[in-house]
mmCIF file of C-alpha atoms in Angstrom:
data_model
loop_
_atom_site.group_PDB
_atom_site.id
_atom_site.type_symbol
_atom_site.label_atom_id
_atom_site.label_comp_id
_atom_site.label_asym_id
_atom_site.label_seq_id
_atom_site.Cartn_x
_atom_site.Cartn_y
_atom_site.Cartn_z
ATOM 1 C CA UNK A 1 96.380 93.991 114.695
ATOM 2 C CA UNK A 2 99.474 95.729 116.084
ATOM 3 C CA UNK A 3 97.501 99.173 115.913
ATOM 4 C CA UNK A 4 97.985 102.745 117.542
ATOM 5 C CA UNK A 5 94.565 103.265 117.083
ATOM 6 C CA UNK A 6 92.914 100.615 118.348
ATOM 7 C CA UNK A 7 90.831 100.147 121.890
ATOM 8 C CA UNK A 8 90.719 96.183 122.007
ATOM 9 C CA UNK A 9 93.544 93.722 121.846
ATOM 10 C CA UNK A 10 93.469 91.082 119.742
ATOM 11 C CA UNK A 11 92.352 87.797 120.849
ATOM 12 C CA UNK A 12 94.508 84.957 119.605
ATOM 13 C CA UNK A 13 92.729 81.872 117.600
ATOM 14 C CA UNK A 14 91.874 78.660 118.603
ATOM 15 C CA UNK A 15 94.434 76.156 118.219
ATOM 16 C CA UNK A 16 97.645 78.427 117.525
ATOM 17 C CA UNK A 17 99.876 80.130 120.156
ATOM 18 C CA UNK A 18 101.280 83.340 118.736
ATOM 19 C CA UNK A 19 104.614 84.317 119.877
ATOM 20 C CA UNK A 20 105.510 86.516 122.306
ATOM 21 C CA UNK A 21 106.282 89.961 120.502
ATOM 22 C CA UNK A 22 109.684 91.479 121.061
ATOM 23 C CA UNK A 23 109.572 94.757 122.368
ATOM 24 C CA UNK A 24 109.782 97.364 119.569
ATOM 25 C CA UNK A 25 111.530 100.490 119.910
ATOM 26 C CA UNK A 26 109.417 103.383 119.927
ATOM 27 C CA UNK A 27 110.134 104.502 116.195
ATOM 28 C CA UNK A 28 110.973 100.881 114.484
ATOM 29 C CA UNK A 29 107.499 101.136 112.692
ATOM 30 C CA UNK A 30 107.077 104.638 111.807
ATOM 31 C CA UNK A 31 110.932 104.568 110.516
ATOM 32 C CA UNK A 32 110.906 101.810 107.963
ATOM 33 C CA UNK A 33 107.288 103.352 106.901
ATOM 34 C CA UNK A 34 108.983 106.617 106.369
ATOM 35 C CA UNK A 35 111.958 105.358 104.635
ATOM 36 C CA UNK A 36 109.292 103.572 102.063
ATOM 37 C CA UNK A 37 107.255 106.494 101.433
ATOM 38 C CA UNK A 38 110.565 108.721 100.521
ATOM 39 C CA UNK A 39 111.639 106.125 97.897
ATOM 40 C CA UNK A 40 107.880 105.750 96.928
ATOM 41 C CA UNK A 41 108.612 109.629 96.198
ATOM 42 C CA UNK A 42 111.023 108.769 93.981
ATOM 43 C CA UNK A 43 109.077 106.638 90.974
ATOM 44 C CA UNK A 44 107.752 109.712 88.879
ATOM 45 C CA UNK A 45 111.320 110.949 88.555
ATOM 46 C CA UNK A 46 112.323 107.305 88.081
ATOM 47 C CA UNK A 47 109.322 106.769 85.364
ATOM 48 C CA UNK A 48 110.405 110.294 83.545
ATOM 49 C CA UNK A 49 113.778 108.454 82.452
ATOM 50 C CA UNK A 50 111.879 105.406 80.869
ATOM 51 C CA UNK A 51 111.970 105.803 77.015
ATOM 52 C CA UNK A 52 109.528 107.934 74.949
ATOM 53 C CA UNK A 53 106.407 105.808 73.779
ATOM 54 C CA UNK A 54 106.606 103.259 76.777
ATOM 55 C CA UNK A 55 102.741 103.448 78.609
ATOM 56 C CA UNK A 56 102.945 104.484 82.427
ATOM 57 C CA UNK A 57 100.623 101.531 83.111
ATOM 58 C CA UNK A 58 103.184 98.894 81.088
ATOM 59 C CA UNK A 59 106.044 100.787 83.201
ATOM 60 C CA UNK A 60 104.102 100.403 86.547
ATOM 61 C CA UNK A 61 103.552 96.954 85.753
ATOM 62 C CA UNK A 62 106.728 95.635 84.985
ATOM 63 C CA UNK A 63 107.912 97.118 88.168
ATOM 64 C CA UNK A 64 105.645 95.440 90.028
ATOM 65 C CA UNK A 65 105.656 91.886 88.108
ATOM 66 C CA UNK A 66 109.561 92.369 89.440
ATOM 67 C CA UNK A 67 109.307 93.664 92.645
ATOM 68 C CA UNK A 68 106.492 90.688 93.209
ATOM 69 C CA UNK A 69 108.787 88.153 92.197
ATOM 70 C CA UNK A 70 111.685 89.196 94.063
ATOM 71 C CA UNK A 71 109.824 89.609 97.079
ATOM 72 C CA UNK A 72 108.110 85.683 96.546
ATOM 73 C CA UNK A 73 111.723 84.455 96.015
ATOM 74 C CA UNK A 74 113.327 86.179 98.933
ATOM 75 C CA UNK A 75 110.946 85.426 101.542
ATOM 76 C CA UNK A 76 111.380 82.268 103.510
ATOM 77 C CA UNK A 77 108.278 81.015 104.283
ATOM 78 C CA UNK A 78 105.955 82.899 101.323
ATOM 79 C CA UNK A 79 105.592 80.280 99.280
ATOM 80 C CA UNK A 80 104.237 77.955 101.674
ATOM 81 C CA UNK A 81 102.092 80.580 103.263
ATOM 82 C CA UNK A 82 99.216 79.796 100.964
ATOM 83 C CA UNK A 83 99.079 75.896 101.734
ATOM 84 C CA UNK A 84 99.734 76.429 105.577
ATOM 85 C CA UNK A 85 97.032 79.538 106.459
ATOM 86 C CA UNK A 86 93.598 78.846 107.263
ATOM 87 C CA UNK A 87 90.744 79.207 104.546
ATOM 88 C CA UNK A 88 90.222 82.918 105.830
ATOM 89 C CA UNK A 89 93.691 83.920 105.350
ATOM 90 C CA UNK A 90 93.617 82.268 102.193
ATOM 91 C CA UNK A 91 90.861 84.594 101.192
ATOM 92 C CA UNK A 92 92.446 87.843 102.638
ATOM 93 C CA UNK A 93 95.655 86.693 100.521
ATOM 94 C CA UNK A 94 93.748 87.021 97.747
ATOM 95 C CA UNK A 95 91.731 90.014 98.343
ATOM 96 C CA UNK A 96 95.461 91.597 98.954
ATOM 97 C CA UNK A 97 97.010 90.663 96.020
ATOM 98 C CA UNK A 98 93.815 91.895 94.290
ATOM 99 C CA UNK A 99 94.320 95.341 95.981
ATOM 100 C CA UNK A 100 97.815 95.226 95.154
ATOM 101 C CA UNK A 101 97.522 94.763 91.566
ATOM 102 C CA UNK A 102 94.924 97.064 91.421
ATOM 103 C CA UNK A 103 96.789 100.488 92.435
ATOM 104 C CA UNK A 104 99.067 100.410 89.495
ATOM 105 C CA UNK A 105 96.497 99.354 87.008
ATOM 106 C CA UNK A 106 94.042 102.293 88.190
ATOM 107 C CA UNK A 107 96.680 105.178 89.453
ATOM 108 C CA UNK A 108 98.653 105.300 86.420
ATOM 109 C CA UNK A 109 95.899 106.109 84.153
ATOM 110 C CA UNK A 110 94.159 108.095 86.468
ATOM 111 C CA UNK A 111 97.791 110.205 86.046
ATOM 112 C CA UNK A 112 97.348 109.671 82.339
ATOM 113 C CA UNK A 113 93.827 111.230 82.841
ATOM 114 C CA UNK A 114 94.011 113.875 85.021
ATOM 115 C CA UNK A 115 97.734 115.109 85.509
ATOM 116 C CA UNK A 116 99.857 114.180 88.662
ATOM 117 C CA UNK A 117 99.168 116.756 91.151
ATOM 118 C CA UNK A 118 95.233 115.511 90.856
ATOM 119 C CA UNK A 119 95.705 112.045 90.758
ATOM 120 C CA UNK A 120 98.481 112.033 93.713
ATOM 121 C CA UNK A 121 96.627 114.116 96.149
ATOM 122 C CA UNK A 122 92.913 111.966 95.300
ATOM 123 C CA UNK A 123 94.821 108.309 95.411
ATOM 124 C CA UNK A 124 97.371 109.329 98.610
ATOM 125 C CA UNK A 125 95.111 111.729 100.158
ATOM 126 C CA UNK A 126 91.801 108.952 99.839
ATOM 127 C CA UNK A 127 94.241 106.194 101.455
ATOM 128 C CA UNK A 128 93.953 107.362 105.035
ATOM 129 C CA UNK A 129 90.587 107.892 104.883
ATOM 130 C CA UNK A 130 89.915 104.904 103.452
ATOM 131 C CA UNK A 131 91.958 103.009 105.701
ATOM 132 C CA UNK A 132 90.173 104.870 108.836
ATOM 133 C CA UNK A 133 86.690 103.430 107.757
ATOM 134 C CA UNK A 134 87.655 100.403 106.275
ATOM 135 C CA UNK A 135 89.456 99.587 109.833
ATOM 136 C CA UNK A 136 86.143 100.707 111.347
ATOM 137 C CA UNK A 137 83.687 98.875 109.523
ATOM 138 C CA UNK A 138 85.603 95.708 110.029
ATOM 139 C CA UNK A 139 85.518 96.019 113.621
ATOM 140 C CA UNK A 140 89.694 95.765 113.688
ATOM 141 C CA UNK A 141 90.188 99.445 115.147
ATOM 142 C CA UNK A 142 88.370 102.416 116.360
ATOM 143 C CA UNK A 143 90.478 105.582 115.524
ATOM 144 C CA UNK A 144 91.348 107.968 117.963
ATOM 145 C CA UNK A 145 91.224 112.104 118.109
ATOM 146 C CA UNK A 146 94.876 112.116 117.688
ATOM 147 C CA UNK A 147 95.131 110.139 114.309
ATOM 148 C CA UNK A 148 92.088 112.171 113.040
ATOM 149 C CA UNK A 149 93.652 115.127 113.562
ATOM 150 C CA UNK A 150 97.031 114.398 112.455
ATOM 151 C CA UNK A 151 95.932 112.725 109.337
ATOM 152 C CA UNK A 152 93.663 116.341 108.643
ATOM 153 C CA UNK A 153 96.542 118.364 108.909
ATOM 154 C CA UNK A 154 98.444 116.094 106.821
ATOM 155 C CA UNK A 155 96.180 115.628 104.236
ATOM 156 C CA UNK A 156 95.139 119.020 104.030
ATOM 157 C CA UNK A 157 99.105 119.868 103.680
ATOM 158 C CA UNK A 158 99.365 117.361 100.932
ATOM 159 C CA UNK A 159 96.149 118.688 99.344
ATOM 160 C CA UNK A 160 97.932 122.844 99.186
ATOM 161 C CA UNK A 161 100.967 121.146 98.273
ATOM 162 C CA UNK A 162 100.211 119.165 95.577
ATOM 163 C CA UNK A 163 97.668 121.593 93.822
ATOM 164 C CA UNK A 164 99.233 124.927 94.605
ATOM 165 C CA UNK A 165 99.603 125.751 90.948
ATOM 166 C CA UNK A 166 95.989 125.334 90.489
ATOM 167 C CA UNK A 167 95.386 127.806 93.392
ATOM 168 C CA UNK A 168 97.853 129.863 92.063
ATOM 169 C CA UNK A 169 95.965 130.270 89.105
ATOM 170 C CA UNK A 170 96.472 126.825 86.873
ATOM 171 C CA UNK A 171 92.421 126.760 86.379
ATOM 172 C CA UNK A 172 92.538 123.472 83.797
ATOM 173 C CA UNK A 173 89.550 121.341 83.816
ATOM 174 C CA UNK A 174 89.743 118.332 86.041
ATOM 175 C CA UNK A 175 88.498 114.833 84.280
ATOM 176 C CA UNK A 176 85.944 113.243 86.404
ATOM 177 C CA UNK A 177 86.660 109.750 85.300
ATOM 178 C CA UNK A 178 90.375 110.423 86.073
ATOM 179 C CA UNK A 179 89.674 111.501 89.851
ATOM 180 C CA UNK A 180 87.490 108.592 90.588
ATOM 181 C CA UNK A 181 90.422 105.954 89.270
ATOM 182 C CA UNK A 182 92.265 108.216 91.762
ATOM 183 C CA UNK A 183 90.203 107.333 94.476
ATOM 184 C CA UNK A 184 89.847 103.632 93.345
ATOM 185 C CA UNK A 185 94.061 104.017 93.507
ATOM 186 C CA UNK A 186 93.518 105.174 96.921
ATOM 187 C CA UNK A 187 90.983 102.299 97.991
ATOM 188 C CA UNK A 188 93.836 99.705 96.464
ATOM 189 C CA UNK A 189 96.004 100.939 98.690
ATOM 190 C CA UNK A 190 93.956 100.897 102.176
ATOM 191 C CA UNK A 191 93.169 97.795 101.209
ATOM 192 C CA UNK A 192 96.577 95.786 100.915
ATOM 193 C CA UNK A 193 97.767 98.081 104.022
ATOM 194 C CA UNK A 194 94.816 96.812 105.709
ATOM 195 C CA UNK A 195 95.030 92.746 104.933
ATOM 196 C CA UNK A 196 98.794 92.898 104.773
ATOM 197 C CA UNK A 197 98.783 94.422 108.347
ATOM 198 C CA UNK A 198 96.132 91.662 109.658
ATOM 199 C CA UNK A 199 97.839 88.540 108.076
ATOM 200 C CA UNK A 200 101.079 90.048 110.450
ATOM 201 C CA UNK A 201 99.281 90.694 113.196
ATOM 202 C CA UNK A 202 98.128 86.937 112.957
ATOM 203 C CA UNK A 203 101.214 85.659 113.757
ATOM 204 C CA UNK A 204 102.925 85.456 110.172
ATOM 205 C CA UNK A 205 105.997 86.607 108.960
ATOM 206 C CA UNK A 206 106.088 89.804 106.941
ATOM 207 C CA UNK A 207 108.160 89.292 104.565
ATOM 208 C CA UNK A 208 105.942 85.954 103.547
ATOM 209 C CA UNK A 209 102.645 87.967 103.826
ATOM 210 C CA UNK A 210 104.395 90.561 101.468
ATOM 211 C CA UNK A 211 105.771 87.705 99.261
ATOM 212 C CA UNK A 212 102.944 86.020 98.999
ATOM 213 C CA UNK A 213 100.521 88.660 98.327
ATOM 214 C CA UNK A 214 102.873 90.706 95.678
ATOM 215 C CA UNK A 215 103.733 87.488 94.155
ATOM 216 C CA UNK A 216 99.724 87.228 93.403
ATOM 217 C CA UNK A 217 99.633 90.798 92.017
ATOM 218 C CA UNK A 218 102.345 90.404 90.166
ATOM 219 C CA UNK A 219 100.799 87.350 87.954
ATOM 220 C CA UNK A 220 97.541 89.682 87.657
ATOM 221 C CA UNK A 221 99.439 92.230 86.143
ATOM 222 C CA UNK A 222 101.442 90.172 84.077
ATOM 223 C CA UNK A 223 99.219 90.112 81.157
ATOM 224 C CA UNK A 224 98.953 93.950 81.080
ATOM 225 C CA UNK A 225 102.889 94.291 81.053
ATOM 226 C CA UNK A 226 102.735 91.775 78.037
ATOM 227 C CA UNK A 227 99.736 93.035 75.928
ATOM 228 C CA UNK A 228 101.558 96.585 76.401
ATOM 229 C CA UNK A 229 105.228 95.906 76.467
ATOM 230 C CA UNK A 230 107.131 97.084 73.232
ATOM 231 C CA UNK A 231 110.763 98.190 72.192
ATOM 232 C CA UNK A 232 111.636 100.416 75.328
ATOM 233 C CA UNK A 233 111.638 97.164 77.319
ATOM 234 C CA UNK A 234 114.855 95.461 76.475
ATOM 235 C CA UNK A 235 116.690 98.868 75.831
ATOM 236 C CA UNK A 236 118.966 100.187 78.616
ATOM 237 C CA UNK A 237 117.336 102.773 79.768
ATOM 238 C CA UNK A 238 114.281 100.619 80.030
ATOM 239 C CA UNK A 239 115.852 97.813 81.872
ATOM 240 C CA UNK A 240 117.523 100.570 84.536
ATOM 241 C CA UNK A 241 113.994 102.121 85.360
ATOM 242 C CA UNK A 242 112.333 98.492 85.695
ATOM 243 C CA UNK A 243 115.150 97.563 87.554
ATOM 244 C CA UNK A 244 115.057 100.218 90.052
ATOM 245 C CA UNK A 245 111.308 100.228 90.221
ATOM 246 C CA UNK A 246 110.978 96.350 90.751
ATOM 247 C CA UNK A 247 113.915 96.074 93.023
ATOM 248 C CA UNK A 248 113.691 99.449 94.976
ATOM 249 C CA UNK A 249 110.310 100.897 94.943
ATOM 250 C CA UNK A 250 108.820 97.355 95.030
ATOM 251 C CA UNK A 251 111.187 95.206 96.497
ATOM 252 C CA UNK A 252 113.232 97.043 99.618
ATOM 253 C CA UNK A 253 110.044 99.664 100.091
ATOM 254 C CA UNK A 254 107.188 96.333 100.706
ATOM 255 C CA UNK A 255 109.873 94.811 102.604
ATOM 256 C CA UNK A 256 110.415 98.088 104.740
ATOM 257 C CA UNK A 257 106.514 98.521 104.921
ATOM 258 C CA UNK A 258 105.739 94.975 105.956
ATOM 259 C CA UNK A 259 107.865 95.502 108.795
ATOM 260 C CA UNK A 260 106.628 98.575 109.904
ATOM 261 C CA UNK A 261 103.359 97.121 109.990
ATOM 262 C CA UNK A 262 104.395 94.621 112.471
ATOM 263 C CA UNK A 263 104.790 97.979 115.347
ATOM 264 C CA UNK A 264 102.032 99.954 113.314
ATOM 265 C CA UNK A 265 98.310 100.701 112.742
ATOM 266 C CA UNK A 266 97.453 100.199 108.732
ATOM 267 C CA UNK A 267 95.621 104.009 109.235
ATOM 268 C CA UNK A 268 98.694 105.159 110.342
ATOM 269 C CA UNK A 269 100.921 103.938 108.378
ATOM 270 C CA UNK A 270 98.960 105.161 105.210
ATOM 271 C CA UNK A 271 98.783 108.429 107.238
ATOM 272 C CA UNK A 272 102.339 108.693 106.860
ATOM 273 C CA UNK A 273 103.363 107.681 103.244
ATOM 274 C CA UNK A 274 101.823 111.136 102.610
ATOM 275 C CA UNK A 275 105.598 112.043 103.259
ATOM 276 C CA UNK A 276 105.744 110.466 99.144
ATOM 277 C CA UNK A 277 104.209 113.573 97.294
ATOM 278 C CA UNK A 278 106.418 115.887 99.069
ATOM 279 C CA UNK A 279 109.596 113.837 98.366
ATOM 280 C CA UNK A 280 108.449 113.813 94.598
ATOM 281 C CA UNK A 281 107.422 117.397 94.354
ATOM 282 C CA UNK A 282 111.192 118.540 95.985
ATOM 283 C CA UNK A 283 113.042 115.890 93.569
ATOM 284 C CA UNK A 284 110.496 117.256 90.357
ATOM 285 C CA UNK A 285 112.009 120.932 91.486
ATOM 286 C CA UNK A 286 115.670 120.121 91.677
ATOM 287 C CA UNK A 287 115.932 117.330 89.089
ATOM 288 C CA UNK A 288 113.482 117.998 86.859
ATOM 289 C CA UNK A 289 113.351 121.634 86.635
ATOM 290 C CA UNK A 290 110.069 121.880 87.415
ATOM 291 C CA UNK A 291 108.437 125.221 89.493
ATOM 292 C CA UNK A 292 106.409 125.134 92.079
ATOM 293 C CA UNK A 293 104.786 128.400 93.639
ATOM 294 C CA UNK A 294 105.014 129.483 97.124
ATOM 295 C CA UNK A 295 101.701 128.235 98.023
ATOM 296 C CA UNK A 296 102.904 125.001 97.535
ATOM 297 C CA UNK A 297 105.949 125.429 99.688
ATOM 298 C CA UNK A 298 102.998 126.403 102.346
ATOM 299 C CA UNK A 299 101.352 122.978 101.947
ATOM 300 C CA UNK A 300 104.828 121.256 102.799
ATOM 301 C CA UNK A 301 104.947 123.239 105.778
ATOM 302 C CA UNK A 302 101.531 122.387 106.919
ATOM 303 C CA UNK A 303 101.683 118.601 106.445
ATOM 304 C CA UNK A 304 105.117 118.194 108.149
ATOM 305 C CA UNK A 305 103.458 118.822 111.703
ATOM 306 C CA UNK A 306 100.794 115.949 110.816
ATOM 307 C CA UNK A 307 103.822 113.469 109.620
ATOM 308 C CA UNK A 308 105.557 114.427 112.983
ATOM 309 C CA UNK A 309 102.443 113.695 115.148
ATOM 310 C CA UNK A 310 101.526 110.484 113.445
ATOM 311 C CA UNK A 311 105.753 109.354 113.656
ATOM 312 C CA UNK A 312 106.405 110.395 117.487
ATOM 313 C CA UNK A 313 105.405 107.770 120.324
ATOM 314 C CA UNK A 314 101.941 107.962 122.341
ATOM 315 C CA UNK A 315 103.599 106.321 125.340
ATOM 316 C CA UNK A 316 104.229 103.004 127.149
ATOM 317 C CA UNK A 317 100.162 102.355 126.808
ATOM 318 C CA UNK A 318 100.118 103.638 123.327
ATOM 319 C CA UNK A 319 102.677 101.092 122.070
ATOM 320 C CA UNK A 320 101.459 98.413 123.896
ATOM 321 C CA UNK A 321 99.799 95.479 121.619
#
């Protein structure tokens, strides 16, 4: 896969010719990755607007059985990616869409559990890690001293910024069963990044890999969103937050992340949507009222570095697939 990280170019399969790549520009995947991860920011202040009484998971879904749909509809080529990819792909199709279902359906009650500033920094900070092993076991990508340090620093800066009122003093028990559907969140995640970014680096479009595979979580989901869906649905300020969770944070961001995983590594690009819980602790001071203590403000400045690292070019031999 196209991968900053990796040692060993991909070999191409028997029986297909992949396309010459077009030379990217040095920043056209971090970029679009970036530019997903601030509107990912964006959801919990989005979600705060949906009526009382509607379930986060119900909310998460319904954004996601839109997003999924828009995404299978827009794409040319997703819905005859299934028929046309090999019996592996097939598979990894449906691992992804299983991955992709999965984050909503264990980060939101994780949330529910344990509180956001837990549940953000287990599921985002877990994603990069998972996505570092999961890319080694699988033999795609061996990651280098420069992505493990800059996804430290950037997970340690998401960690201080994220739970700076509990080191300021907030000592609230944590729920155990809330921090490990964190980390399953987490594990969802590295997981679609990881197939979505190997189906691409096959030779397939993005936009069908991300139509195809969303469409898929979207059906899973779908029975959630109906067992759970009540009166907030059709109201207005129901329909504006599904809208702008299904056709922004779903829709435009997977697009924008699919491709950015064309010119990125999956461990890097999960590396850098740790940009999202800064973005929605500013937006939770300044729209929502909420405080956040100085030690937080620390953690912000700690993980920028990180997110600058992983974003900036490594060279010509760097970028090179």
């Amino acid at each position: 896969m196209p991968n900053d990280t990796s040692s060993r170019p991909s070999l191409p399969r028997a029986g297909r010719t992949p396309a010459r790549p077009r030379p990217a520009a040095p920043l056209a995947g971090p970029v679009p990755i970036l530019t997903a991860a601030v509107l990912w920011g964006t959801t919990g202040t989005a979600g705060s607007f949906a009526p009382a009484g509607a379930p986060a998971a119900a909310v998460g879904a319904a954004g996601l059985t839109l997003g999924g749909l828009l995404l299978f509809l827009t794409a040319p080529g997703a819905r005859a990616l299934p028929r046309t990819c090999t019996v592996r792909e097939r598979a990894l199709l449906v691992l992804g869409a299983l991955a992709a279902a999965g984050y909503p359906l264990t980060f939101y009650p994780a949330v529910a559990r344990t509180g956001v500033a837990v549940a953000t920094v287990v599921a985002l900070g877990a994603a990069p890690v998972f996505a570092g092993l999961l890319g080694l076991l699988t033999g795609r990508s061996r990651p280098t001293v420069r992505w493990a340090l800059a996804t430290g620093v950037a997970v340690l800066g998401c960690a201080v910024l994220v739970l700076g009122p509990r080191l300021a003093g907030d000592r609230a028990p944590v729920d155990a069963a809330g921090v490990l559907l964190a980390g399953l969140a987490g594990l969802s995640y590295a997981g679609y990044a990881l197939v979505g970014g190997r189906l691409i680096a096959g030779g397939h479009a993005s936009g069908a890999v991300m139509g195809a595979m969303f469409a898929g979580a979207a059906l899973l989901v779908l029975p959630v969103l109906l067992r759970e869906s009540g009166p907030w649905l059709p109201t207005a300020r129901g329909a504006l937050v599904v809208l702008y969770l299904g056709a922004v944070t779903t829709f435009l961001c997977y697009r924008l992340f699919g491709y950015g995983l064309r010119h990125t590594g999956a461990q890097t690009a999960t590396a850098l949507t740790l940009v999202e819980p800064a973005v929605a602790a500013v937006l939770g001071v300044v729209v929502l009222g909420e405080r956040l203590p100085a030690v937080s403000w620390c953690g912000l400045g700690v993980m920028a570095p990180g997110i600058v690292l992983l974003t900036l070019p490594v060279g010509v031999r760097g970028r090179r697939r």
